[in-house]
mmCIF file of C-alpha atoms in Angstrom:
data_model
loop_
_atom_site.group_PDB
_atom_site.id
_atom_site.type_symbol
_atom_site.label_atom_id
_atom_site.label_comp_id
_atom_site.label_asym_id
_atom_site.label_seq_id
_atom_site.Cartn_x
_atom_site.Cartn_y
_atom_site.Cartn_z
ATOM 1 C CA MET A 125 106.481 -10.003 -6.808
ATOM 2 C CA THR A 126 109.197 -8.028 -8.586
ATOM 3 C CA ALA A 127 108.307 -4.379 -8.912
ATOM 4 C CA GLN A 128 108.068 -2.959 -12.390
ATOM 5 C CA ASN A 129 107.190 0.388 -13.847
ATOM 6 C CA ALA A 130 103.651 1.008 -15.043
ATOM 7 C CA ARG A 131 103.028 -0.586 -18.430
ATOM 8 C CA PRO A 132 103.262 1.520 -21.585
ATOM 9 C CA ASP A 133 99.523 1.062 -22.102
ATOM 10 C CA ALA A 134 98.836 2.889 -18.819
ATOM 11 C CA ARG A 135 98.651 6.348 -20.318
ATOM 12 C CA PHE A 136 96.964 9.184 -18.488
ATOM 13 C CA THR A 137 95.365 12.145 -20.248
ATOM 14 C CA ALA A 138 94.796 15.766 -19.294
ATOM 15 C CA VAL A 139 91.770 16.303 -17.079
ATOM 16 C CA ARG A 140 89.034 18.871 -17.539
ATOM 17 C CA LEU A 141 87.772 21.568 -15.239
ATOM 18 C CA GLY A 142 86.157 20.463 -11.997
ATOM 19 C CA ARG A 143 87.539 18.530 -9.061
ATOM 20 C CA VAL A 144 90.688 17.443 -10.829
ATOM 21 C CA SER A 145 91.908 15.031 -8.140
ATOM 22 C CA ARG A 146 88.656 13.040 -8.467
ATOM 23 C CA GLN A 147 89.211 12.804 -12.232
ATOM 24 C CA VAL A 148 92.754 11.568 -11.611
ATOM 25 C CA VAL A 149 91.375 8.844 -9.325
ATOM 26 C CA GLU A 150 88.767 7.839 -11.927
ATOM 27 C CA GLN A 151 91.409 7.554 -14.650
ATOM 28 C CA PHE A 152 93.551 5.418 -12.370
ATOM 29 C CA GLN A 153 90.626 3.100 -11.617
ATOM 30 C CA ARG A 154 89.843 2.787 -15.316
ATOM 31 C CA GLN A 155 93.448 1.804 -16.056
ATOM 32 C CA LEU A 156 93.140 -0.895 -13.388
ATOM 33 C CA ARG A 157 89.893 -2.226 -14.856
ATOM 34 C CA GLU A 158 91.429 -2.370 -18.327
ATOM 35 C CA GLY A 159 94.490 -4.226 -17.061
ATOM 36 C CA ASN A 160 96.930 -1.467 -17.978
ATOM 37 C CA LEU A 161 97.916 -1.167 -14.328
ATOM 38 C CA ARG A 162 98.450 -4.213 -12.132
ATOM 39 C CA PRO A 163 99.469 -4.867 -8.521
ATOM 40 C CA GLY A 164 103.216 -4.375 -8.150
ATOM 41 C CA ASP A 165 103.550 -1.749 -10.881
ATOM 42 C CA ARG A 166 105.529 1.348 -9.924
ATOM 43 C CA LEU A 167 103.745 4.596 -10.771
ATOM 44 C CA PRO A 168 105.590 7.435 -12.516
ATOM 45 C CA PRO A 169 106.998 10.221 -10.294
ATOM 46 C CA GLU A 170 104.547 12.903 -9.173
ATOM 47 C CA ARG A 171 106.066 15.474 -11.532
ATOM 48 C CA GLU A 172 105.608 13.197 -14.533
ATOM 49 C CA MET A 173 102.007 12.320 -13.606
ATOM 50 C CA ALA A 174 101.199 16.000 -13.075
ATOM 51 C CA ALA A 175 102.455 16.727 -16.597
ATOM 52 C CA GLN A 176 100.401 13.855 -18.083
ATOM 53 C CA PHE A 177 97.229 14.980 -16.308
ATOM 54 C CA GLY A 178 97.891 18.656 -16.916
ATOM 55 C CA VAL A 179 97.414 19.493 -13.231
ATOM 56 C CA GLY A 180 99.526 20.678 -10.323
ATOM 57 C CA ARG A 181 101.455 18.254 -8.141
ATOM 58 C CA ASN A 182 99.145 19.058 -5.205
ATOM 59 C CA SER A 183 96.215 17.600 -7.164
ATOM 60 C CA VAL A 184 98.233 14.457 -7.864
ATOM 61 C CA ARG A 185 99.122 14.146 -4.169
ATOM 62 C CA GLU A 186 95.456 14.534 -3.189
ATOM 63 C CA ALA A 187 94.472 11.828 -5.659
ATOM 64 C CA LEU A 188 97.204 9.502 -4.377
ATOM 65 C CA ARG A 189 95.994 10.022 -0.807
ATOM 66 C CA GLU A 190 92.490 8.984 -1.871
ATOM 67 C CA LEU A 191 93.841 5.962 -3.737
ATOM 68 C CA ASP A 192 95.871 5.013 -0.670
ATOM 69 C CA LEU A 193 92.725 5.243 1.465
ATOM 70 C CA LEU A 194 91.001 2.897 -0.987
ATOM 71 C CA GLY A 195 93.894 0.453 -0.690
ATOM 72 C CA LEU A 196 94.777 0.796 -4.381
ATOM 73 C CA VAL A 197 98.295 2.204 -3.971
ATOM 74 C CA GLU A 198 101.015 2.123 -1.358
ATOM 75 C CA SER A 199 104.021 4.385 -0.853
ATOM 76 C CA ARG A 200 107.388 2.814 -0.105
ATOM 77 C CA HIS A 201 109.994 5.109 1.405
ATOM 78 C CA GLY A 202 112.818 5.682 -1.022
ATOM 79 C CA GLU A 203 111.238 3.532 -3.742
ATOM 80 C CA GLY A 204 108.111 5.306 -4.942
ATOM 81 C CA THR A 205 104.386 4.628 -5.179
ATOM 82 C CA PHE A 206 103.152 1.188 -6.233
ATOM 83 C CA VAL A 207 99.852 -0.306 -7.310
ATOM 84 C CA SER A 208 98.520 -2.668 -4.649
ATOM 85 C CA ALA A 209 95.790 -5.292 -4.605
ATOM 86 C CA PRO A 210 92.978 -4.064 -2.328
ATOM 87 C CA SER A 211 92.273 -6.355 0.614
ATOM 88 C CA PRO A 212 88.875 -6.759 2.312
ATOM 89 C CA GLU A 213 90.259 -4.788 5.249
ATOM 90 C CA ALA A 214 91.277 -1.922 2.964
ATOM 91 C CA LEU A 215 87.873 -1.984 1.277
ATOM 92 C CA MET A 216 86.189 -1.368 4.631
ATOM 93 C CA THR A 217 88.534 1.407 5.794
ATOM 94 C CA PRO A 218 86.490 4.333 4.395
ATOM 95 C CA PHE A 219 83.365 3.038 6.186
ATOM 96 C CA ARG A 220 84.891 2.075 9.536
ATOM 97 C CA ALA A 221 84.963 5.563 11.058
ATOM 98 C CA VAL A 222 81.362 6.201 10.021
ATOM 99 C CA ILE A 223 80.242 2.886 11.515
ATOM 100 C CA GLU A 224 82.158 3.400 14.759
ATOM 101 C CA LEU A 225 80.626 6.851 15.253
ATOM 102 C CA SER A 226 77.095 5.825 14.357
ATOM 103 C CA SER A 227 74.631 5.068 17.136
ATOM 104 C CA THR A 228 72.719 2.859 14.677
ATOM 105 C CA ALA A 229 75.745 0.893 13.408
ATOM 106 C CA ALA A 230 74.425 -2.578 14.221
ATOM 107 C CA GLY A 231 71.049 -1.884 12.622
ATOM 108 C CA THR A 232 72.639 -0.410 9.517
ATOM 109 C CA VAL A 233 74.900 -3.407 8.986
ATOM 110 C CA MET A 234 72.052 -5.832 9.612
ATOM 111 C CA GLU A 235 69.891 -4.088 7.006
ATOM 112 C CA PHE A 236 72.679 -4.572 4.496
ATOM 113 C CA ARG A 237 73.098 -8.216 5.498
ATOM 114 C CA ARG A 238 69.370 -8.888 5.023
ATOM 115 C CA ALA A 239 69.559 -7.339 1.556
ATOM 116 C CA PHE A 240 72.749 -9.166 0.542
ATOM 117 C CA GLU A 241 73.172 -12.513 2.274
ATOM 118 C CA PRO A 242 69.994 -14.317 1.144
ATOM 119 C CA GLY A 243 71.302 -13.941 -2.396
ATOM 120 C CA VAL A 244 74.683 -15.265 -1.276
ATOM 121 C CA ALA A 245 73.031 -18.350 0.224
ATOM 122 C CA ALA A 246 71.002 -18.914 -2.950
ATOM 123 C CA LEU A 247 74.120 -18.699 -5.112
ATOM 124 C CA ALA A 248 75.946 -21.067 -2.752
ATOM 125 C CA ALA A 249 73.159 -23.607 -3.245
ATOM 126 C CA THR A 250 73.403 -23.189 -7.008
ATOM 127 C CA ASN A 251 77.208 -23.402 -7.262
ATOM 128 C CA LEU A 252 77.954 -25.835 -4.430
ATOM 129 C CA THR A 253 80.965 -28.094 -4.999
ATOM 130 C CA ASP A 254 82.261 -30.977 -2.917
ATOM 131 C CA ALA A 255 85.013 -28.749 -1.533
ATOM 132 C CA GLY A 256 82.509 -26.004 -0.688
ATOM 133 C CA ARG A 257 80.269 -28.530 1.049
ATOM 134 C CA ASP A 258 83.164 -29.856 3.123
ATOM 135 C CA ARG A 259 84.272 -26.366 4.203
ATOM 136 C CA LEU A 260 80.718 -25.390 5.101
ATOM 137 C CA HIS A 261 80.176 -28.608 7.069
ATOM 138 C CA ALA A 262 83.432 -28.121 8.996
ATOM 139 C CA ALA A 263 82.447 -24.551 9.890
ATOM 140 C CA LEU A 264 78.957 -25.636 10.991
ATOM 141 C CA THR A 265 80.353 -28.457 13.134
ATOM 142 C CA ASP A 266 82.879 -26.141 14.783
ATOM 143 C CA PHE A 267 80.168 -23.586 15.548
ATOM 144 C CA GLU A 268 77.695 -26.121 16.962
ATOM 145 C CA THR A 269 80.396 -27.752 19.082
ATOM 146 C CA ARG A 270 81.445 -24.435 20.581
ATOM 147 C CA VAL A 271 77.843 -23.463 21.336
ATOM 148 C CA THR A 272 77.032 -26.831 22.940
ATOM 149 C CA GLN A 273 80.191 -26.980 25.033
ATOM 150 C CA GLY A 274 80.161 -23.294 25.914
ATOM 151 C CA VAL A 275 83.779 -22.804 24.856
ATOM 152 C CA THR A 276 85.483 -19.662 23.605
ATOM 153 C CA GLU A 277 85.441 -17.990 20.198
ATOM 154 C CA VAL A 278 81.829 -18.799 19.430
ATOM 155 C CA GLU A 279 81.396 -15.483 17.621
ATOM 156 C CA ARG A 280 84.417 -16.232 15.442
ATOM 157 C CA ALA A 281 82.945 -19.637 14.575
ATOM 158 C CA ASP A 282 79.600 -17.966 13.830
ATOM 159 C CA ALA A 283 81.286 -15.584 11.394
ATOM 160 C CA ASP A 284 83.321 -18.418 9.850
ATOM 161 C CA PHE A 285 80.137 -20.290 8.950
ATOM 162 C CA HIS A 286 78.810 -17.255 7.104
ATOM 163 C CA LEU A 287 82.185 -16.722 5.421
ATOM 164 C CA MET A 288 82.173 -20.312 4.185
ATOM 165 C CA THR A 289 78.677 -19.720 2.820
ATOM 166 C CA GLY A 290 80.176 -16.936 0.739
ATOM 167 C CA HIS A 291 83.073 -19.106 -0.386
ATOM 168 C CA ALA A 292 80.620 -21.813 -1.445
ATOM 169 C CA THR A 293 79.346 -19.462 -4.164
ATOM 170 C CA GLU A 294 82.642 -19.957 -6.057
ATOM 171 C CA ASN A 295 82.190 -16.337 -7.204
ATOM 172 C CA ALA A 296 85.273 -14.164 -6.653
ATOM 173 C CA ALA A 297 83.317 -10.889 -6.565
ATOM 174 C CA VAL A 298 80.821 -12.214 -4.017
ATOM 175 C CA ILE A 299 83.619 -13.685 -1.883
ATOM 176 C CA GLY A 300 85.494 -10.373 -1.867
ATOM 177 C CA VAL A 301 82.490 -8.272 -0.837
ATOM 178 C CA HIS A 302 81.307 -10.899 1.636
ATOM 179 C CA THR A 303 84.729 -11.081 3.307
ATOM 180 C CA ALA A 304 84.855 -7.300 3.486
ATOM 181 C CA LEU A 305 81.417 -7.263 5.119
ATOM 182 C CA TYR A 306 82.583 -9.626 7.835
ATOM 183 C CA THR A 307 85.693 -7.557 8.437
ATOM 184 C CA LEU A 308 83.348 -4.677 9.223
ATOM 185 C CA LEU A 309 80.974 -6.897 11.171
ATOM 186 C CA ARG A 310 83.766 -7.845 13.584
ATOM 187 C CA ASP A 311 83.971 -4.186 14.589
ATOM 188 C CA VAL A 312 80.234 -4.038 15.242
ATOM 189 C CA ARG A 313 80.222 -7.341 17.149
ATOM 190 C CA SER A 314 82.926 -6.059 19.489
ATOM 191 C CA ARG A 315 80.436 -3.451 20.715
ATOM 192 C CA VAL A 316 77.774 -6.034 21.546
ATOM 193 C CA THR A 317 79.579 -7.595 24.498
ATOM 194 C CA SER A 318 76.464 -8.978 26.194
ATOM 195 C CA ALA A 319 75.284 -11.165 23.304
ATOM 196 C CA ARG A 320 75.044 -14.860 24.207
ATOM 197 C CA TYR A 321 74.569 -18.093 22.304
ATOM 198 C CA GLY A 322 72.456 -21.026 23.453
ATOM 199 C CA PRO A 323 71.830 -24.446 21.850
ATOM 200 C CA SER A 324 68.062 -23.851 21.875
ATOM 201 C CA ASP A 325 68.203 -20.384 20.293
ATOM 202 C CA SER A 326 66.458 -20.205 16.927
ATOM 203 C CA ALA A 327 69.258 -17.962 15.641
ATOM 204 C CA VAL A 328 71.773 -20.717 16.406
ATOM 205 C CA ALA A 329 69.557 -23.403 14.867
ATOM 206 C CA GLY A 330 69.289 -21.225 11.774
ATOM 207 C CA HIS A 331 72.800 -22.174 10.716
ATOM 208 C CA ARG A 332 71.853 -25.811 10.291
ATOM 209 C CA LEU A 333 68.710 -24.929 8.335
ATOM 210 C CA ILE A 334 70.797 -22.780 5.996
ATOM 211 C CA TYR A 335 73.346 -25.571 5.623
ATOM 212 C CA GLU A 336 70.685 -28.177 4.841
ATOM 213 C CA ALA A 337 69.065 -25.955 2.201
ATOM 214 C CA ILE A 338 72.417 -25.298 0.527
ATOM 215 C CA LEU A 339 73.298 -28.989 0.720
ATOM 216 C CA ALA A 340 69.966 -29.778 -0.976
ATOM 217 C CA ARG A 341 70.976 -27.324 -3.718
ATOM 218 C CA ASP A 342 67.704 -25.458 -3.237
ATOM 219 C CA PRO A 343 68.371 -21.736 -3.882
ATOM 220 C CA GLU A 344 64.927 -20.559 -2.818
ATOM 221 C CA ALA A 345 65.044 -22.461 0.466
ATOM 222 C CA ALA A 346 68.594 -21.290 1.137
ATOM 223 C CA ALA A 347 67.596 -17.647 0.643
ATOM 224 C CA ARG A 348 64.481 -18.104 2.779
ATOM 225 C CA GLU A 349 66.380 -19.737 5.650
ATOM 226 C CA MET A 350 69.111 -17.095 5.545
ATOM 227 C CA ARG A 351 66.500 -14.336 5.659
ATOM 228 C CA ALA A 352 64.736 -15.943 8.638
ATOM 229 C CA HIS A 353 68.068 -16.433 10.390
ATOM 230 C CA LEU A 354 69.056 -12.782 9.950
ATOM 231 C CA ASP A 355 65.659 -11.685 11.259
ATOM 232 C CA ASP A 356 66.364 -13.705 14.419
ATOM 233 C CA VAL A 357 69.836 -12.203 14.716
ATOM 234 C CA SER A 358 68.417 -8.688 14.324
ATOM 235 C CA GLU A 359 66.028 -9.291 17.217
ATOM 236 C CA THR A 360 68.887 -10.588 19.368
ATOM 237 C CA LEU A 361 71.067 -7.585 18.615
ATOM 238 C CA ALA A 362 68.189 -5.230 19.363
ATOM 239 C CA ASP A 363 67.931 -6.738 22.852
ATOM 240 C CA PHE A 364 71.588 -6.024 23.600
ATOM 241 C CA CYS A 365 72.171 -2.676 21.863
#
């Protein structure tokens, strides 16, 4: 993508009293939502932005650091600061340190999964396309084959099945959040080194039940099977944490 300066419509206004850097960040996010700033745009120099916001350059720098942490901007040496498209990995960055330091990380993530993923499965059943079905079937087959044969990367195949469930929703917002969740989940899984998979485990069998409910285009059954599956997974993780 060819870099270009921020569009004329991306106009910043003076901020009020309070934590000015936070107000700078909020204005930036609003300009993104309204389409006045887009990935690849070059931001004005710090001095110019400070004048537009009516704040000191230190406040602008603090805001840019926060935006960089959120994956919304990137600095290029000798070129300036550019708007970037946030990736799932960048979305999870602010939470990773908290998760890694938490003694209840696995339980916290599983609580979120139980609140979020049944709805994902239900939407997948509602919006299922032929392409979504084929991707989900391929992921299920890969997972079951790896479990049965006891080969490597079973956890990766497990995660891929859930990721394809998200993709089957055909909803860009759901796919983005779901992918970000599994980026974080990889970090948690790496701490549960003793977890094992077995063909007779109900948690393993849960994947097929979820698949069959989605394939039947039954949202209620898909949500129910996903919820039961995550309950099984939570019990397994509790045994190894």
